[in-house]
Amino acid sequence: MEHATATATAPYDRAADRGVPSLVWRFGQDRRLDMIRQWAGLEGAVVLVDGCGIGTYVQKMQAVAAQVIGLDIEWERIHEGVQQARQAPKHGLLHVGACEALPYRDRTFDVVLSHEVLEHVQDDRLAAAEMIRVLKPGGRAVIFAPNRLYPFETHGHYWRGRYHFGNTPLINYLPDPLRNRLAPHVRAYTATGLRRLFDGLPLRVVTHGQVYPGYDNLSARRPRLGRVLRTVTYALERSPLRYFGLSHLLVIERC
């Protein structure tokens, strides 16, 4: 789908348009980090976290990678991340920049992580091309992005000119003209639509699946229910019902 910024239909809300970064490291982040390590191999790697927020993934990955660089378009987030990183014995580098114009040379990184970022950028095709440009041959990009088939839009919605935070059911099942009026600030991808961003680029698809949520907030309030949901839905990731997961996990390798 094409990205229409919230300013076109409603007052600008930066949290809605740019997303909210991971501020606390919990089970859901640990699980995704395990997936990254499984498919990309961080040991001894030079890594770019493309859209890093305050750098939570940067610092976690720095423990095993040779070098990790995080980039985000929001100066305030990078500043906060730098302040936190100074307290760590080993930390990555944090830079300000746009995903559509990465300030790095061709073939610089072994791994590029794009974690729930493509849905927010102005030009997702250009951001995809930039990821491939800065990867070394044989390097891998690990991409998490919202799944259009997930029953809830987790980025909230606009109604009568006001932004409403939270999970909204079934918005992503609407035709594009209606869906984009309610959620003009964020994309959601079908499997075909996500892979189409990389058409014509020198790469091969290593794996493409869908993953269910971490249920961290629910588990904090109702631990038993959280455990049940994790057990059931994570088993679904190995079945055709994976197509209804929260996010795509797409791993591609540069040729």
mmCIF file of C-alpha atoms in Angstrom, residues 46-172:
data_model
loop_
_atom_site.group_PDB
_atom_site.id
_atom_site.type_symbol
_atom_site.label_atom_id
_atom_site.label_comp_id
_atom_site.label_asym_id
_atom_site.label_seq_id
_atom_site.Cartn_x
_atom_site.Cartn_y
_atom_site.Cartn_z
ATOM 1 C CA VAL A 46 29.312 -5.870 11.613
ATOM 2 C CA VAL A 47 25.650 -5.011 12.094
ATOM 3 C CA LEU A 48 23.343 -2.100 11.237
ATOM 4 C CA VAL A 49 20.087 -1.624 13.144
ATOM 5 C CA ASP A 50 18.191 0.371 10.555
ATOM 6 C CA GLY A 51 15.683 2.424 12.546
ATOM 7 C CA CYS A 52 16.977 1.726 16.035
ATOM 8 C CA GLY A 53 14.850 3.945 18.289
ATOM 9 C CA ILE A 54 16.812 4.443 21.512
ATOM 10 C CA GLY A 55 19.086 1.534 20.642
ATOM 11 C CA THR A 56 17.758 -1.382 22.695
ATOM 12 C CA TYR A 57 18.560 -3.946 19.994
ATOM 13 C CA VAL A 58 21.896 -2.236 19.357
ATOM 14 C CA GLN A 59 23.051 -2.800 22.916
ATOM 15 C CA LYS A 60 21.809 -6.387 23.108
ATOM 16 C CA MET A 61 23.456 -7.336 19.824
ATOM 17 C CA GLN A 62 26.705 -5.590 20.744
ATOM 18 C CA ALA A 63 27.318 -8.294 23.341
ATOM 19 C CA VAL A 64 28.011 -10.853 20.584
ATOM 20 C CA ALA A 65 28.705 -8.889 17.387
ATOM 21 C CA ALA A 66 32.015 -7.300 16.464
ATOM 22 C CA GLN A 67 30.388 -3.907 15.914
ATOM 23 C CA VAL A 68 26.814 -2.637 15.925
ATOM 24 C CA ILE A 69 25.668 0.694 14.517
ATOM 25 C CA GLY A 70 22.170 2.035 15.091
ATOM 26 C CA LEU A 71 20.514 4.697 12.963
ATOM 27 C CA ASP A 72 17.261 6.554 13.564
ATOM 28 C CA ILE A 73 15.651 9.641 12.092
ATOM 29 C CA GLU A 74 14.637 11.044 15.501
ATOM 30 C CA TRP A 75 17.457 13.012 17.126
ATOM 31 C CA GLU A 76 15.751 12.888 20.529
ATOM 32 C CA ARG A 77 15.725 9.088 20.515
ATOM 33 C CA ILE A 78 19.361 8.865 19.528
ATOM 34 C CA HIS A 79 20.283 11.354 22.256
ATOM 35 C CA GLU A 80 18.428 9.286 24.860
ATOM 36 C CA GLY A 81 20.064 6.113 23.585
ATOM 37 C CA VAL A 82 23.531 7.654 23.798
ATOM 38 C CA GLN A 83 22.937 8.685 27.401
ATOM 39 C CA GLN A 84 21.878 5.161 28.325
ATOM 40 C CA ALA A 85 24.677 3.508 26.364
ATOM 41 C CA ARG A 86 27.354 5.441 28.231
ATOM 42 C CA GLN A 87 26.510 3.395 31.301
ATOM 43 C CA ALA A 88 27.265 0.110 29.534
ATOM 44 C CA PRO A 89 30.789 -1.376 29.447
ATOM 45 C CA LYS A 90 30.468 -2.077 25.715
ATOM 46 C CA HIS A 91 28.072 -0.216 23.486
ATOM 47 C CA GLY A 92 27.369 0.392 19.815
ATOM 48 C CA LEU A 93 27.424 3.591 17.820
ATOM 49 C CA LEU A 94 24.212 5.577 17.316
ATOM 50 C CA HIS A 95 23.709 7.882 14.337
ATOM 51 C CA VAL A 96 20.955 10.192 13.124
ATOM 52 C CA GLY A 97 19.796 9.579 9.565
ATOM 53 C CA ALA A 98 17.025 8.397 7.262
ATOM 54 C CA CYS A 99 16.496 4.817 6.146
ATOM 55 C CA GLU A 100 16.057 6.052 2.566
ATOM 56 C CA ALA A 101 19.561 7.591 2.477
ATOM 57 C CA LEU A 102 21.858 5.513 4.682
ATOM 58 C CA PRO A 103 25.122 7.399 5.316
ATOM 59 C CA TYR A 104 27.305 4.327 4.793
ATOM 60 C CA ARG A 105 29.374 2.959 1.928
ATOM 61 C CA ASP A 106 28.257 0.112 -0.292
ATOM 62 C CA ARG A 107 28.899 -3.386 1.076
ATOM 63 C CA THR A 108 29.659 -2.313 4.634
ATOM 64 C CA PHE A 109 27.563 -4.635 6.826
ATOM 65 C CA ASP A 110 27.273 -8.368 7.411
ATOM 66 C CA VAL A 111 23.784 -7.991 8.906
ATOM 67 C CA VAL A 112 21.058 -5.350 8.625
ATOM 68 C CA LEU A 113 18.124 -5.459 11.041
ATOM 69 C CA SER A 114 14.928 -3.605 10.164
ATOM 70 C CA HIS A 115 12.609 -4.139 13.117
ATOM 71 C CA GLU A 116 9.086 -2.790 12.564
ATOM 72 C CA VAL A 117 10.408 0.224 10.654
ATOM 73 C CA LEU A 118 9.457 -0.073 6.952
ATOM 74 C CA GLU A 119 5.813 0.686 7.738
ATOM 75 C CA HIS A 120 6.789 4.164 8.975
ATOM 76 C CA VAL A 121 9.286 5.438 6.391
ATOM 77 C CA GLN A 122 8.294 7.848 3.655
ATOM 78 C CA ASP A 123 9.563 5.630 0.816
ATOM 79 C CA ASP A 124 9.670 1.944 1.698
ATOM 80 C CA ARG A 125 11.017 0.850 -1.709
ATOM 81 C CA LEU A 126 13.973 3.193 -1.419
ATOM 82 C CA ALA A 127 14.582 2.053 2.161
ATOM 83 C CA ALA A 128 14.594 -1.559 0.968
ATOM 84 C CA ALA A 129 17.093 -0.747 -1.787
ATOM 85 C CA GLU A 130 19.352 1.012 0.704
ATOM 86 C CA MET A 131 19.412 -2.064 2.946
ATOM 87 C CA ILE A 132 20.655 -4.183 0.069
ATOM 88 C CA ARG A 133 23.169 -1.552 -1.038
ATOM 89 C CA VAL A 134 24.989 -1.484 2.295
ATOM 90 C CA LEU A 135 25.044 -5.275 2.729
ATOM 91 C CA LYS A 136 28.152 -7.233 1.846
ATOM 92 C CA PRO A 137 27.713 -10.077 -0.673
ATOM 93 C CA GLY A 138 26.458 -12.987 1.391
ATOM 94 C CA GLY A 139 25.249 -10.596 4.100
ATOM 95 C CA ARG A 140 21.703 -10.889 5.366
ATOM 96 C CA ALA A 141 18.884 -8.479 6.114
ATOM 97 C CA VAL A 142 16.399 -9.513 8.802
ATOM 98 C CA ILE A 143 13.108 -7.673 8.422
ATOM 99 C CA PHE A 144 10.126 -7.594 10.763
ATOM 100 C CA ALA A 145 7.084 -5.747 9.391
ATOM 101 C CA PRO A 146 3.333 -5.646 10.177
ATOM 102 C CA ASN A 147 1.207 -8.382 8.654
ATOM 103 C CA ARG A 148 -1.914 -7.211 6.816
ATOM 104 C CA LEU A 149 -3.711 -10.443 7.813
ATOM 105 C CA TYR A 150 -3.276 -9.949 11.558
ATOM 106 C CA PRO A 151 -6.778 -9.226 12.928
ATOM 107 C CA PHE A 152 -5.711 -6.038 14.741
ATOM 108 C CA GLU A 153 -4.048 -2.812 13.658
ATOM 109 C CA THR A 154 -1.613 -2.294 16.536
ATOM 110 C CA HIS A 155 -0.662 1.291 15.615
ATOM 111 C CA GLY A 156 -4.022 2.797 16.469
ATOM 112 C CA HIS A 157 -6.275 4.714 14.091
ATOM 113 C CA TYR A 158 -7.686 8.127 13.240
ATOM 114 C CA TRP A 159 -11.365 8.926 13.644
ATOM 115 C CA ARG A 160 -12.926 12.343 13.038
ATOM 116 C CA GLY A 161 -9.548 14.006 12.966
ATOM 117 C CA ARG A 162 -8.251 12.528 16.217
ATOM 118 C CA TYR A 163 -5.678 9.806 16.788
ATOM 119 C CA HIS A 164 -6.744 6.889 18.979
ATOM 120 C CA PHE A 165 -3.953 4.757 20.419
ATOM 121 C CA GLY A 166 -4.308 0.987 20.816
ATOM 122 C CA ASN A 167 -5.253 -2.180 18.970
ATOM 123 C CA THR A 168 -8.094 -1.690 16.491
ATOM 124 C CA PRO A 169 -9.785 -4.823 15.119
ATOM 125 C CA LEU A 170 -10.229 -5.610 11.426
ATOM 126 C CA ILE A 171 -9.010 -2.300 9.943
ATOM 127 C CA ASN A 172 -6.460 -4.115 7.818
#
